[in-house]
Amino acid sequence: MKKGLLASSIIASLDFLRFAFGSLLTKEFLKLALPLMLLWEIAGRVGWVSRNLIPTFSDVVLAFLNLLLHKHLLIYVADSLLTFFLGIFLAVILAVPLGIVVGWNVYLRKHILPFFQLLAPIPPLAWAPLTIIFFGIGLPMKVFLIFLGAFFPIFLNTYQAVKDTDPRYLASARVFGASEWTLLVHVYFWQALGAILMSVKTGIALGLVMLTAAEMYGGRSGIGFLLMQAKEFFQIPVMVVCMLLLGGIGWFLIELLKYLELKLSVWKEVRG
Amino acid sequence: MIDVLKLGKTFPLQASQGQAQSVTALHDINLQIIKGSIVSLLGPTGCGKSTLLEILAGLQSPTTGEVRLEGLPFATPIPTDKKLLKAYQRQHRFLSPQANRLFHNRPRHDIAMVFQDYAVFPWKNVLDNVTFTLSIVGVPKQQSQEIALGYLDKVGLLSSKTKYPSQLSGGMKQRLAIARALCVQPKIMLLDEPFASVDELTRQQLQELLLHIASATKVTIVLVTHDVAEAVYLSDKIFLFTPTPGTIYKTIEVNSPRPRRRSDAELVALQNQISTSFR
Ligand SMILES: Nc1ncnc2c1ncn2[C@@H]1O[C@H](COP(=O)(O)OP(=O)(O)OP(=O)(O)O)[C@@H](O)[C@H]1O
Ligand SMILES: [Mg+2]
């Protein structure tokens, strides 16, 4: 049993990696990407562009290796990842149930929704000063800012999707006597699942913006802090490494969600 | 026995130019359906047949009149009296009148419905669609599997039990909807144009299946259709509807004995009689 679980999770991970990297490692893309990278390297070395301002590809790789081996890069990355996951996790765990409840029940919707509709348009970054005063500088403040960035898109999209549930499905369960709870678990949720996953992707993108901002302006840890520090010392290759790392995290998570979407929507497959 | 007394249904419509408008879908419907019989509601599109069926299923409230099941009030209209209406609205401010209880399913073994466009759950496969219905009416998990397979066999879907509705043809979806309604062993089956979107051969197969079920289980069947031949072949009684607002203008008893033959002269004559009366 245990062995089966391990084996199947390994198979699933491999399947995911093939899915995620599949679009990067195609002949078509590489045909374009490899020459461009070569051009990037040559342009700096030959002196078409200033190597001080635009580091070459090899400069970036060297900076990355240097950070990895001598500057505890992994600790910074782990720190960012932990913060980010906490924020997104909180947002999903609160926004999805709340969105479902508000979409399901008119009475609750009338009471609760206007409150969130007033708060939602505030740009999440505008919360930063107040948050720093409230939580000080540290993990809670960063988690809260990421949470804020991801919460509203997930909440509002979930609510909308649940509200738009096809009444025929509700009727066809109610006629047999299904309770509202049964409808929530077996009908509303599934009908909204596609929209929920979509909104989590939006939430991740916004959360990443908030992570970067939070680490740049408040804190002594994470990739954002490294980025800020590199700016102080004018270490452009380090800055590029940080940018690519942040992008990489976002790319990876969004690929993960796309994969999840694919696996969870077998039932949407057109027949063939 | 189902009694429908002076039933009316009016839908409020959002005003387009400031004036409040409404559509009367059903007006002064009186009918009686005897236990174990097959009746058809026959009428042109838009005459309120689906609306009547949903009222019979308890999925909509009538505006006027009432429905009685075995003499007991089943569907009563929304009160018009201001005071009573307030109380009614207060009672249903949290859950709509159509909702069952909040947490516990309230099994309704008496009524099952097959919807006009199937409304099977696309995110559940064929087997799960049936076992889900069984779980609502409180059948334990171990048994529900077995029962579900039995009914899938009956409608000829056993080999497609792991498919999802998107992989099924229209006729297969229809069979699934029928299996789902049958599995709870209802006393009354409401069928809304169940055979409208399948080919002639499949339609005849499904009709035979329905007749077989009816004779085997003594279930009362209310069938909505706009196919005259189908109504004549299947029913003991046919209610003819006029469009907007839907009213019953004629009730026809079909007395020829079963099993019937489709080409039976008596049936064909009746068919022609109904068709001409529509014109
Ligand atoms: N929820 C609703 N709101 C407003 N009007 C409605 C609503 N449901 C039905 N109607 C109207 O009531 C009338 C009857 O509708 P219904 O669906 O019962 O017709 P039907 O006889 O089943 O037609 P068909 O044969 O096409 O299925 C139509 O004019 C329709 O526009
Ligand atoms: Mg209809």
XYZ file of C-alpha atoms and ligand atoms in Angstrom:
583
model
C 0.000 0.000 0.000
C 2.720 2.424 1.078
C 4.922 1.377 -1.769
C 2.058 1.881 -4.194
C 1.539 5.413 -2.928
C 5.233 6.256 -3.294
C 5.408 4.760 -6.762
C 2.299 6.546 -7.956
C 3.457 9.885 -6.570
C 6.774 9.486 -8.365
C 4.945 8.711 -11.576
C 2.703 11.736 -11.058
C 5.717 14.020 -10.459
C 7.463 12.772 -13.577
C 4.274 13.245 -15.528
C 4.023 16.792 -14.211
C 7.622 17.624 -15.075
C 7.084 16.385 -18.599
C 3.950 18.523 -18.753
C 5.658 21.640 -17.347
C 8.878 21.507 -19.345
C 7.216 20.129 -22.400
C 6.435 23.540 -23.828
C 9.984 24.787 -23.164
C 11.876 21.906 -24.654
C 10.228 21.819 -28.034
C 12.293 21.945 -31.198
C 10.427 25.034 -32.359
C 11.121 27.054 -29.236
C 14.745 25.976 -28.888
C 15.418 26.888 -32.502
C 14.634 30.473 -31.562
C 15.886 30.536 -27.971
C 19.362 29.101 -28.403
C 20.508 31.602 -31.070
C 19.062 34.449 -28.997
C 21.044 33.344 -25.949
C 24.153 33.094 -28.081
C 23.520 36.613 -29.380
C 23.087 37.841 -25.803
C 26.476 36.363 -24.858
C 28.278 37.685 -27.927
C 26.772 41.164 -27.737
C 28.314 41.718 -24.312
C 31.653 40.160 -25.121
C 32.198 41.931 -28.441
C 31.172 45.231 -26.902
C 27.988 46.021 -28.822
C 26.459 46.790 -25.449
C 28.107 47.759 -22.196
C 28.822 44.645 -20.227
C 28.551 46.647 -17.004
C 24.941 47.505 -17.693
C 23.833 44.348 -19.476
C 25.647 41.329 -18.079
C 26.229 38.450 -20.427
C 24.569 35.103 -20.004
C 27.726 33.622 -18.505
C 27.982 36.519 -16.034
C 24.510 35.691 -14.803
C 25.305 32.002 -14.510
C 28.516 32.781 -12.608
C 26.669 35.139 -10.284
C 24.118 32.433 -9.679
C 26.757 29.839 -8.849
C 28.561 32.287 -6.597
C 25.355 33.053 -4.714
C 24.535 29.388 -4.469
C 27.912 28.307 -3.163
C 29.078 31.235 -1.043
C 26.070 33.416 -0.198
C 23.466 30.935 1.050
C 21.145 31.544 -1.878
C 19.062 28.508 -0.978
C 18.202 30.028 2.394
C 16.896 33.173 0.690
C 14.883 31.110 -1.746
C 13.487 28.873 0.971
C 12.544 31.948 2.950
C 10.659 33.475 0.042
C 8.942 30.214 -0.766
C 7.782 29.697 2.807
C 6.418 33.230 3.046
C 4.729 32.932 -0.289
C 3.124 29.571 0.432
C 1.818 30.760 3.787
C 0.217 33.801 2.168
C -1.324 31.915 -0.743
C -2.434 29.058 1.495
C -4.230 31.459 3.831
C -5.846 33.226 0.901
C -7.117 30.004 -0.698
C -8.318 28.504 2.546
C -10.327 31.612 3.433
C -11.364 32.971 0.037
C -12.708 29.753 -1.492
C -15.134 28.754 1.299
C -16.203 32.349 1.807
C -16.748 32.796 -1.918
C -18.785 29.596 -2.073
C -20.959 30.607 0.874
C -21.556 34.102 -0.471
C -22.349 32.773 -3.932
C -24.702 30.154 -2.532
C -26.859 32.147 -0.164
C -28.595 35.396 -1.035
C -29.178 36.329 2.584
C -25.498 36.057 3.497
C -24.501 37.679 0.227
C -26.527 40.780 0.960
C -24.896 41.116 4.351
C -21.305 40.276 3.562
C -20.541 41.082 -0.059
C -20.764 44.934 -0.037
C -18.056 44.988 2.608
C -15.646 43.143 0.350
C -16.708 45.086 -2.700
C -15.634 48.251 -0.906
C -12.261 46.814 0.077
C -11.431 45.025 -3.176
C -10.594 48.091 -5.322
C -7.916 49.288 -2.877
C -4.609 48.427 -4.558
C -3.071 45.780 -2.322
C 0.233 47.669 -2.211
C -1.551 50.611 -0.595
C -2.070 48.414 2.442
C 1.683 48.157 2.992
C 2.293 51.179 5.274
C -0.598 50.301 7.569
C 0.451 46.673 7.612
C 4.013 47.546 8.576
C 2.767 49.690 11.449
C 0.484 46.898 12.558
C 2.693 43.847 12.230
C 6.136 45.419 12.269
C 8.714 44.102 9.835
C 8.869 40.371 9.558
C 7.074 37.246 8.475
C 3.509 38.165 9.566
C 3.574 41.410 7.639
C 4.838 39.751 4.470
C 2.358 36.894 4.734
C -0.486 39.323 5.264
C 0.447 41.408 2.215
C 0.635 38.314 -0.010
C -2.652 37.150 1.442
C -4.242 40.491 0.555
C -2.977 40.339 -2.994
C -4.338 36.854 -3.610
C -7.515 36.955 -1.524
C -9.706 39.303 -3.546
C -9.349 37.798 -7.005
C -9.924 34.297 -5.610
C -12.868 35.349 -3.474
C -14.653 37.398 -6.117
C -14.209 34.834 -8.892
C -15.318 31.949 -6.699
C -18.383 33.875 -5.614
C -19.310 34.733 -9.191
C -18.892 31.177 -10.445
C -20.945 29.678 -7.629
C -23.654 32.261 -8.109
C -23.887 31.374 -11.798
C -24.432 27.666 -11.102
C -26.889 26.196 -13.563
C -30.250 25.927 -11.744
C -31.053 22.721 -13.630
C -28.346 20.883 -11.744
C -29.644 22.194 -8.462
C -33.190 21.171 -9.340
C -32.133 17.705 -10.423
C -30.570 17.067 -7.012
C -33.226 18.855 -4.996
C -36.022 16.831 -6.490
C -34.599 13.763 -4.748
C -34.312 15.668 -1.476
C -30.679 16.818 -1.466
C -29.808 19.128 1.416
C -28.089 22.437 0.798
C -24.880 20.966 2.170
C -25.020 18.120 -0.326
C -25.561 20.674 -3.082
C -22.559 22.687 -1.912
C -20.265 19.674 -1.913
C -21.543 17.869 -4.997
C -22.859 20.609 -7.262
C -21.812 24.186 -6.508
C -18.186 23.333 -5.822
C -17.717 21.268 -8.951
C -19.487 23.714 -11.145
C -17.168 26.472 -9.861
C -13.947 24.466 -9.750
C -12.645 25.629 -13.119
C -13.149 29.267 -12.202
C -11.579 28.714 -8.774
C -8.396 27.262 -10.263
C -8.259 30.101 -12.774
C -8.576 32.640 -9.990
C -5.857 30.968 -7.949
C -3.546 31.521 -10.909
C -4.413 35.217 -10.850
C -3.907 35.146 -7.089
C -0.441 33.672 -7.503
C 0.565 36.352 -9.985
C -0.621 39.134 -7.686
C 0.827 37.416 -4.630
C 4.230 37.341 -6.286
C 4.075 41.098 -6.810
C 3.250 41.489 -3.150
C 6.061 39.140 -2.090
C 8.617 41.124 -4.048
C 7.395 44.432 -2.702
C 7.190 43.188 0.881
C 10.707 41.769 0.809
C 12.181 44.811 -0.876
C 10.781 47.325 1.549
C 10.462 45.476 4.767
C 12.621 42.678 5.944
C 16.054 41.188 5.936
C 15.365 37.993 4.122
C 14.138 36.511 0.894
C 14.887 37.026 -2.762
C 13.380 40.511 -2.742
C 15.833 41.563 -0.058
C 18.721 40.103 -2.035
C 17.521 42.105 -5.016
C 17.445 45.317 -3.025
C 20.891 44.624 -1.580
C 22.268 44.002 -5.071
C 20.917 47.367 -6.127
C 22.844 49.079 -3.286
C 26.056 47.494 -4.509
C 25.236 47.839 -8.199
C 25.573 44.097 -8.764
C 23.556 43.821 -11.931
C 24.122 40.071 -12.520
C 22.798 39.352 -9.037
C 19.763 41.463 -9.755
C 19.087 39.486 -12.911
C 19.433 36.222 -10.995
C 16.878 37.422 -8.441
C 14.458 38.496 -11.152
C 14.742 35.175 -12.903
C 14.254 33.294 -9.632
C 11.058 35.194 -8.830
C 9.790 34.570 -12.310
C 10.746 30.920 -12.008
C 8.688 30.501 -8.840
C 5.654 32.016 -10.519
C 6.123 29.923 -13.637
C 6.472 26.724 -11.650
C 3.357 27.323 -9.545
C 1.240 28.306 -12.489
C 2.367 25.197 -14.371
C 1.452 23.184 -11.286
C -2.051 24.646 -11.299
C -2.465 24.092 -15.007
C -1.517 20.485 -14.446
C -4.011 20.197 -11.614
C -6.667 21.761 -13.817
C -5.978 19.201 -16.516
C -6.161 16.297 -14.092
C -9.316 17.516 -12.383
C -11.235 18.206 -15.549
C -11.202 14.785 -17.164
C -14.960 15.087 -17.343
C -14.733 18.111 -19.608
C -12.990 16.135 -22.317
C -14.866 16.166 -25.544
C -15.849 12.735 -26.592
C -13.671 10.806 -28.912
C -53.677 10.170 -6.842
C -52.524 13.641 -7.836
C -55.089 16.445 -7.763
C -54.342 19.743 -9.404
C -56.894 22.375 -8.437
C -57.324 25.716 -10.179
C -53.589 25.981 -10.600
C -52.076 29.147 -12.050
C -48.544 30.396 -12.467
C -47.469 33.908 -13.361
C -43.858 34.900 -13.810
C -42.940 38.470 -12.997
C -40.757 39.920 -15.721
C -38.197 42.640 -15.345
C -39.748 45.779 -16.786
C -38.080 46.928 -19.976
C -39.406 50.489 -20.079
C -40.395 51.174 -16.529
C -43.634 49.201 -16.643
C -43.913 46.061 -14.644
C -44.844 43.133 -16.856
C -45.653 39.537 -16.226
C -46.135 36.324 -18.152
C -48.958 33.991 -17.273
C -47.616 30.538 -18.057
C -50.484 28.514 -16.594
C -54.090 29.490 -16.012
C -56.813 27.595 -14.182
C -55.444 24.095 -14.589
C -57.602 21.324 -13.150
C -56.590 17.716 -13.525
C -56.607 14.417 -11.765
C -54.035 11.707 -12.184
C -54.948 8.251 -10.991
C -52.362 6.137 -9.239
C -50.494 3.800 -11.559
C -51.688 5.430 -14.758
C -49.704 6.983 -17.549
C -50.819 10.464 -18.545
C -49.437 12.845 -21.140
C -49.389 16.597 -21.210
C -49.509 17.498 -24.866
C -49.198 20.962 -26.255
C -47.204 23.337 -28.428
C -43.954 24.810 -27.236
C -44.128 27.473 -24.564
C -47.520 26.499 -23.169
C -46.220 25.865 -19.670
C -45.827 22.086 -19.629
C -42.391 22.168 -18.029
C -43.618 24.729 -15.537
C -46.499 22.479 -14.509
C -44.164 19.531 -14.133
C -41.785 21.499 -11.956
C -44.671 22.559 -9.748
C -45.663 18.902 -9.446
C -42.072 18.119 -8.474
C -42.069 20.807 -5.802
C -39.399 22.800 -7.614
C -41.598 25.871 -8.106
C -44.467 27.357 -6.172
C -47.759 27.996 -7.957
C -49.176 31.525 -7.966
C -52.726 30.366 -7.410
C -54.439 27.066 -6.723
C -52.870 24.008 -5.205
C -51.629 20.479 -5.750
C -52.709 17.603 -3.539
C -50.966 14.267 -3.234
C -53.256 11.530 -1.919
C -55.528 14.269 -0.640
C -52.771 16.063 1.274
C -51.686 19.540 0.224
C -48.331 19.278 -1.543
C -47.840 22.595 -3.280
C -49.613 25.698 -2.051
C -49.375 29.147 -3.584
C -47.281 32.013 -2.294
C -49.676 34.075 -0.130
C -51.028 37.282 -1.680
C -52.243 38.772 1.573
C -49.691 41.378 2.637
C -49.319 40.163 6.184
C -49.054 36.519 5.238
C -46.628 37.347 2.446
C -44.354 39.112 4.939
C -44.406 36.106 7.227
C -43.743 33.823 4.262
C -40.795 35.923 3.177
C -39.449 36.006 6.709
C -39.708 32.247 6.949
C -37.765 31.838 3.717
C -35.329 34.697 4.073
C -32.386 32.369 4.599
C -33.256 29.356 2.464
C -35.465 29.517 -0.609
C -38.818 27.709 -0.443
C -37.456 25.128 -2.868
C -34.503 24.223 -0.680
C -34.603 21.110 1.430
C -32.950 21.083 4.803
C -29.578 22.684 5.440
C -27.448 19.698 6.412
C -29.467 16.515 6.243
C -30.895 15.176 3.037
C -34.623 14.717 3.107
C -35.234 11.621 0.993
C -38.282 11.923 -1.199
C -39.084 8.481 -2.397
C -42.372 9.478 -3.923
C -41.264 11.710 -6.787
C -38.528 11.492 -9.385
C -38.067 13.715 -12.384
C -36.310 13.456 -15.728
C -35.542 16.918 -17.023
C -36.020 18.214 -20.522
C -32.278 18.544 -21.087
C -31.257 15.584 -18.898
C -29.381 17.645 -16.279
C -27.088 14.742 -15.426
C -23.968 15.925 -13.621
C -21.139 16.320 -16.127
C -18.489 16.042 -13.400
C -19.673 12.618 -12.265
C -19.324 9.516 -14.377
C -22.311 7.372 -15.273
C -22.096 5.131 -12.225
C -21.476 8.031 -9.836
C -24.451 9.912 -11.200
C -26.673 7.044 -10.088
C -24.949 6.278 -6.787
C -25.045 9.968 -5.875
C -28.813 9.945 -6.263
C -28.988 6.807 -4.136
C -26.842 8.436 -1.469
C -29.296 11.350 -1.282
C -32.121 8.998 -0.444
C -29.974 7.338 2.176
C -28.904 4.054 0.608
C -25.645 2.846 2.219
C -22.542 2.898 0.030
C -22.006 -0.862 -0.297
C -25.529 -1.478 -1.518
C -25.798 1.581 -3.733
C -23.075 0.302 -6.051
C -24.940 -2.931 -6.629
C -28.332 -1.267 -7.050
C -26.904 1.313 -9.442
C -25.340 -1.364 -11.618
C -28.678 -3.139 -11.726
C -30.474 -0.087 -13.069
C -27.683 0.748 -15.502
C -28.094 -2.758 -16.843
C -31.821 -2.196 -17.202
C -31.306 0.862 -19.421
C -28.404 -0.724 -21.265
C -25.607 1.490 -19.981
C -23.623 -1.084 -18.059
C -20.704 -1.045 -20.480
C -20.422 2.757 -20.241
C -20.460 2.946 -16.464
C -17.091 4.713 -16.177
C -17.730 7.221 -18.949
C -18.514 10.860 -18.309
C -21.664 12.453 -19.756
C -19.589 14.453 -22.238
C -18.580 11.126 -23.767
C -22.160 9.925 -24.139
C -24.601 10.427 -26.985
C -27.882 12.249 -26.389
C -29.803 9.014 -26.164
C -27.343 7.557 -23.663
C -27.592 10.657 -21.493
C -31.332 10.268 -21.611
C -31.085 6.657 -20.466
C -28.793 7.755 -17.660
C -31.349 10.335 -16.563
C -34.011 7.637 -16.607
C -31.849 5.216 -14.612
C -31.190 7.957 -12.103
C -34.909 8.563 -11.684
C -35.758 4.863 -11.507
C -33.166 3.886 -8.938
C -34.959 5.605 -6.071
C -38.063 3.498 -6.794
C -40.403 6.477 -7.013
C -44.176 6.298 -6.830
C -44.479 9.093 -9.373
C -42.202 9.733 -12.307
C -42.289 13.085 -14.045
C -40.739 13.003 -17.501
C -40.178 16.216 -19.443
C -39.916 15.437 -23.144
C -37.678 12.490 -22.405
C -37.459 11.207 -25.951
C -37.344 14.470 -27.860
C -33.724 14.375 -28.911
C -33.197 10.752 -29.901
C -33.681 9.004 -33.210
C -36.874 7.131 -34.031
C -35.488 3.658 -33.274
C -33.997 4.623 -29.935
C -37.178 6.460 -29.094
C -39.237 3.326 -29.652
C -36.801 1.304 -27.544
C -37.023 3.795 -24.712
C -40.800 3.889 -24.963
C -40.933 0.125 -24.618
C -38.601 0.381 -21.646
C -40.917 2.905 -20.056
C -43.981 0.732 -20.621
C -42.142 -2.253 -19.198
C -41.196 -0.294 -16.094
C -44.711 1.024 -15.714
C -46.285 -2.411 -15.830
C -43.639 -3.927 -13.575
C -43.627 -1.289 -10.839
C -47.084 0.318 -11.022
C -45.437 3.727 -10.976
C -47.544 6.745 -11.934
C -46.057 8.428 -14.985
C -46.615 12.006 -16.066
C -45.135 12.557 -19.486
C -44.663 15.881 -21.218
C -44.412 15.660 -24.964
C -45.266 17.386 -28.187
C -45.275 14.199 -30.169
C -48.909 13.212 -30.760
C -48.141 9.603 -31.746
C -46.056 9.106 -28.640
C -48.788 10.462 -26.382
C -51.415 8.255 -27.973
C -49.283 5.121 -27.871
C -48.179 5.469 -24.259
C -50.952 7.143 -22.307
C -54.134 6.225 -20.533
C -55.135 9.859 -20.584
C -53.989 12.863 -22.588
C -54.363 16.491 -21.532
C -54.261 18.918 -24.431
C -52.889 22.381 -23.714
C -53.465 25.705 -25.416
C -50.558 28.127 -25.553
C -50.078 31.348 -23.559
C -51.559 31.193 -21.060
C -51.486 27.422 -20.832
C -54.871 25.946 -20.167
C -56.284 22.469 -20.642
C -58.885 22.579 -23.381
C -59.481 18.898 -23.843
C -58.968 15.642 -21.991
C -58.789 12.468 -24.019
C -59.035 8.965 -22.595
C -57.193 6.282 -24.510
C -58.964 3.059 -23.731
C -57.416 0.572 -26.113
C -55.933 -2.378 -24.216
C -52.236 -3.043 -23.751
C -49.979 -4.202 -25.253
C -50.828 -1.838 -28.083
C -49.664 -1.849 -31.648
C -48.351 1.405 -33.038
C -50.212 0.943 -36.300
C -53.491 0.099 -34.573
C -56.327 1.728 -36.555
C -57.995 3.049 -33.415
C -54.801 4.743 -32.259
C -54.086 6.252 -35.658
C -57.613 7.630 -35.823
C -57.187 9.207 -32.410
C -53.879 10.616 -33.502
C -55.479 12.294 -36.502
C -58.295 13.597 -34.387
C -55.851 15.270 -32.009
C -53.704 16.652 -34.806
C -56.669 18.284 -36.512
C -57.965 19.707 -33.245
C -54.623 21.499 -32.861
C -55.127 23.361 -36.104
N -38.343 31.394 -14.784
C -39.132 31.980 -15.696
N -39.241 33.326 -15.745
C -40.054 33.922 -16.650
N -40.787 33.272 -17.539
C -40.731 31.935 -17.565
C -39.902 31.215 -16.637
N -40.035 29.889 -16.888
C -40.913 29.798 -17.911
N -41.333 31.018 -18.322
C -42.314 31.290 -19.381
O -43.426 30.473 -19.173
C -43.888 29.937 -20.387
C -43.953 28.424 -20.319
O -42.654 27.894 -20.209
P -42.383 26.329 -20.167
O -40.925 26.120 -20.096
O -43.205 25.739 -19.079
O -42.954 25.873 -21.584
P -43.015 24.410 -22.211
O -44.437 24.129 -22.477
O -42.277 23.449 -21.380
O -42.271 24.619 -23.584
P -41.324 23.578 -24.375
O -42.251 22.621 -25.042
O -40.602 24.428 -25.359
O -40.432 22.947 -23.374
C -42.980 30.464 -21.484
O -43.617 31.543 -22.113
C -41.764 30.935 -20.744
O -41.225 32.073 -21.381
Mg -40.543 22.354 -21.565
